[in-house]
C-alpha positions as MATLAB code, in Angstrom:
seq = 'MRIHEGALYFLIMAALLSGQAQAGEKRILFLGDSQSYGMFGEELDRLMRHQGLDVESYARGGATPDWYTLGKKQPEPWGAVDRGRSGSVESTPQKKTPRLEDLLKANPPDHLIVELSDNLARSGWTLKKIEKVTEEFLKEFRKYSPQAKCTWVGSFNAAKKPALLGPVLDIISDLATKYNCRFIDSRPLVTYPAQGGDQFHLDTVGEAGRKEARSWAFKIRELVFPVQAERGKGSTTICRECKGH';
ca = [
       0.000    0.000    0.000;
       1.390    3.393   -0.991;
       1.310    6.197    1.591;
       1.163    9.818    0.415;
       4.292   11.676    1.540;
       2.179   14.158    3.496;
       0.476   11.356    5.414;
       3.838    9.712    6.066;
       5.250   12.992    7.402;
       2.251   13.373    9.703;
       2.602    9.828   11.057;
       6.320   10.244   11.709;
       5.868   13.628   13.389;
       2.984   12.327   15.486;
       5.120    9.438   16.667;
       8.015   11.745   17.552;
       5.866   14.286   19.387;
       3.398   11.870   20.990;
       3.336   12.198   24.744;
       5.315   15.448   24.813;
       2.298   17.466   25.941;
       2.545   17.459   29.723;
      -0.398   17.026   32.053;
       0.287   20.492   33.478;
      -0.124   22.205   30.114;
      -3.486   23.896   30.477;
      -3.132   27.571   29.530;
      -2.674   28.021   25.796;
      -1.970   31.285   23.975;
      -2.550   31.034   20.223;
      -1.448   33.885   17.916;
      -1.909   34.004   14.158;
      -2.620   35.856   10.936;
      -5.458   35.586    8.403;
      -5.201   31.777    8.236;
      -5.952   31.707   11.962;
      -8.683   34.307   11.499;
     -10.378   31.816    9.201;
     -11.401   28.184    9.445;
      -7.981   26.827   10.435;
      -7.769   29.019   13.519;
     -11.409   28.572   14.412;
     -11.107   24.791   14.250;
      -7.781   24.539   16.076;
      -9.167   26.762   18.831;
     -12.277   24.571   19.049;
     -10.312   21.321   19.153;
      -8.047   22.521   21.947;
     -10.991   23.726   24.016;
     -12.766   20.430   23.382;
      -9.703   18.756   24.858;
     -10.168   20.742   28.065;
      -7.387   23.260   27.518;
      -7.685   26.882   28.696;
      -7.329   28.707   25.373;
      -6.901   32.359   24.499;
      -6.406   33.125   20.809;
      -5.915   36.191   18.630;
      -5.687   36.509   14.867;
      -5.034   39.533   12.685;
      -5.236   39.475    8.906;
      -1.934   40.666    7.445;
       0.020   40.126   10.671;
       3.733   39.558   10.940;
       5.433   38.829   14.296;
       6.265   42.497   14.928;
       2.547   43.317   15.023;
       2.357   41.349   18.284;
       5.723   42.518   19.585;
       4.777   46.190   19.118;
       0.977   46.059   19.360;
       0.362   47.452   15.880;
      -3.039   48.389   14.536;
      -4.109   46.776   11.272;
      -3.601   49.295    8.454;
      -6.508   47.844    6.465;
      -9.761   45.985    7.347;
      -8.326   42.523    6.740;
     -10.214   40.844    9.562;
      -9.499   40.461   13.267;
     -10.783   38.006   15.837;
     -10.260   37.564   19.580;
     -11.357   34.259   21.116;
     -11.375   34.676   24.889;
     -10.704   32.178   27.634;
     -14.416   32.140   28.500;
     -15.296   31.154   24.936;
     -16.326   34.649   23.889;
     -15.617   35.617   20.275;
     -15.130   39.182   19.074;
     -14.721   39.522   15.318;
     -14.219   42.873   13.585;
     -12.862   44.033   10.206;
      -9.987   46.019   11.720;
      -8.444   46.202   15.176;
      -5.308   46.926   17.173;
      -3.085   43.891   17.747;
      -2.516   42.957   21.398;
       1.077   43.271   22.598;
       2.823   39.999   23.310;
       4.264   41.365   26.545;
       0.821   42.306   27.856;
      -0.645   38.918   26.973;
       2.203   37.037   28.649;
       1.959   39.120   31.817;
      -1.837   38.995   32.102;
      -2.222   35.235   31.687;
       1.157   33.468   31.588;
       0.736   30.549   29.168;
       2.033   27.035   29.568;
       2.290   26.766   25.790;
       2.433   29.392   23.052;
       1.268   28.421   19.558;
       2.252   30.750   16.708;
       1.027   30.732   13.104;
       2.886   33.636   11.506;
       4.934   33.029    8.379;
       2.852   33.694    5.245;
       3.051   37.452    5.501;
       6.764   37.385    6.247;
       7.312   35.584    2.948;
       5.108   38.121    1.120;
       6.402   41.228    2.909;
       9.050   42.246    0.386;
      11.532   42.493    3.266;
      15.064   41.205    3.100;
      15.796   37.877    4.759;
      17.920   39.780    7.281;
      14.953   41.909    8.339;
      12.669   38.864    8.458;
      15.153   37.139   10.748;
      15.395   40.253   12.951;
      11.620   40.650   13.306;
      11.137   36.951   14.082;
      13.944   36.843   16.619;
      12.652   39.937   18.403;
       9.317   38.174   18.846;
      10.947   35.049   20.266;
      13.239   37.075   22.533;
      10.206   38.878   23.922;
       8.447   35.576   24.497;
      11.403   34.032   26.322;
      11.914   37.190   28.395;
       8.505   36.781   30.015;
       7.963   33.025   29.616;
      11.341   31.328   30.048;
       9.842   27.975   31.010;
       6.793   27.806   28.751;
       6.642   25.550   25.731;
       6.057   26.920   22.277;
       5.246   25.645   18.822;
       5.587   27.628   15.601;
       3.311   26.395   12.819;
       4.872   27.118    9.434;
       2.876   27.825    6.310;
       1.904   25.534    3.431;
       2.304   25.696   -0.337;
      -0.616   27.784   -1.572;
      -1.391   28.097   -5.268;
       0.374   31.478   -5.232;
       3.435   30.413   -3.272;
       5.810   33.311   -2.526;
       9.360   32.767   -3.769;
      10.787   33.343   -0.290;
       8.589   30.844    1.524;
      11.283   28.156    1.748;
      14.054   30.478    3.023;
      11.624   32.132    5.461;
      10.563   28.782    6.916;
      14.232   27.821    7.257;
      14.857   31.002    9.245;
      11.882   30.369   11.509;
      12.888   26.736   12.031;
      16.440   27.713   13.033;
      15.237   30.428   15.404;
      12.634   28.123   16.925;
      15.419   25.688   17.774;
      17.565   28.503   19.194;
      14.753   29.601   21.525;
      13.736   26.077   22.518;
      10.531   25.993   20.478;
       9.205   23.372   18.108;
       8.629   24.080   14.449;
       6.024   22.287   12.332;
       6.378   22.507    8.563;
       2.838   22.466    7.154;
       3.870   22.017    3.533;
       3.541   18.210    3.685;
       0.287   18.492    5.653;
      -1.838   20.719    3.399;
      -2.898   20.377   -0.232;
      -4.337   23.585   -1.637;
      -7.438   22.796   -3.747;
      -6.760   22.819   -7.476;
      -9.224   25.507   -8.479;
     -10.980   28.571   -7.099;
     -10.400   31.052   -4.328;
      -7.752   33.724   -4.048;
      -4.960   31.126   -4.436;
      -3.774   31.929   -0.908;
      -6.466   31.481    1.764;
      -8.078   28.061    2.140;
     -11.385   29.594    3.230;
     -11.884   31.233   -0.167;
     -12.042   27.930   -2.068;
     -15.473   26.986   -0.746;
     -16.156   23.740    1.087;
     -13.068   22.026   -0.356;
     -10.860   24.715    1.144;
     -12.668   24.757    4.471;
     -12.373   20.987    4.674;
      -8.629   21.199    4.075;
      -8.344   23.933    6.718;
     -10.166   21.746    9.247;
      -7.925   18.820    8.362;
      -4.849   21.014    8.840;
      -6.108   22.141   12.257;
      -6.752   18.547   13.304;
      -3.256   17.454   12.271;
      -1.642   20.329   14.165;
      -3.671   19.578   17.273;
      -2.652   15.916   17.047;
       1.020   16.817   16.674;
       1.022   19.293   19.561;
      -1.545   17.766   21.945;
      -2.082   14.138   20.847;
      -5.274   12.547   22.088;
      -3.960    9.206   23.285;
      -7.390    7.633   23.637;
      -8.049    8.114   19.928;
      -4.677    6.945   18.705;
      -4.664    3.566   17.001;
      -8.409    3.451   16.307;
      -8.138    4.306   12.630;
      -8.587    7.504   10.672;
     -12.384    7.249   10.468;
     -12.791    7.422   14.228;
     -10.217   10.172   14.640;
     -11.623   12.351   11.893;
     -15.143   12.384   13.292;
     -13.886   15.051   15.679;
     -12.718   17.128   12.721;
     -15.967   18.820   11.590;
     -16.822   18.076    7.985;
     -13.561   16.196    7.413;
];
């Protein structure tokens, strides 16, 4: 039986990371860009809460790491959503980005999850500036959360893949290692639907794109917080938790 390389990558990563989520990991801070504003972020947030984790998540369309380091306001109405610890959801077209320092001080997380790479690759910045902006974010995180775990979720190959995506993900991966974070490369995990949409956001491709976004969220949740009770029961049982998958 042939196994698609993306599925093989997922199985290997799941095996390597299985059991690494500690029982004490309850408070989760999840920061992202427009992918997290959409179905991917909504579903990953839902899955973590369903698992009993205390989740606080923020997503800003167009965001790069410095938006969170500096608390920048979105220059355009690209979509913003705050999903509070109580389960409240506040979604607006345009909003100021919360400062990482303030978030870490207010509710120190046990685990930080970051989905911020697409806009770095599309920024037009030099690789040196991209490295500087990313490292400043991680330095700020480690300054206030020296013991917390963190996972950086890298982007996938969209139909309109930026030329710098590979080098940018390499930079993020190296810095994640330097600051004792894990990096997940989503390129083997996501297949952008063949037709439709804006060639960038999964949500814009209709149900096929939303299904792929939900699948991506499920895979990330399994890699970061594996549900041991579900493991080994087959993909049909596991995927029932992934809405519409």
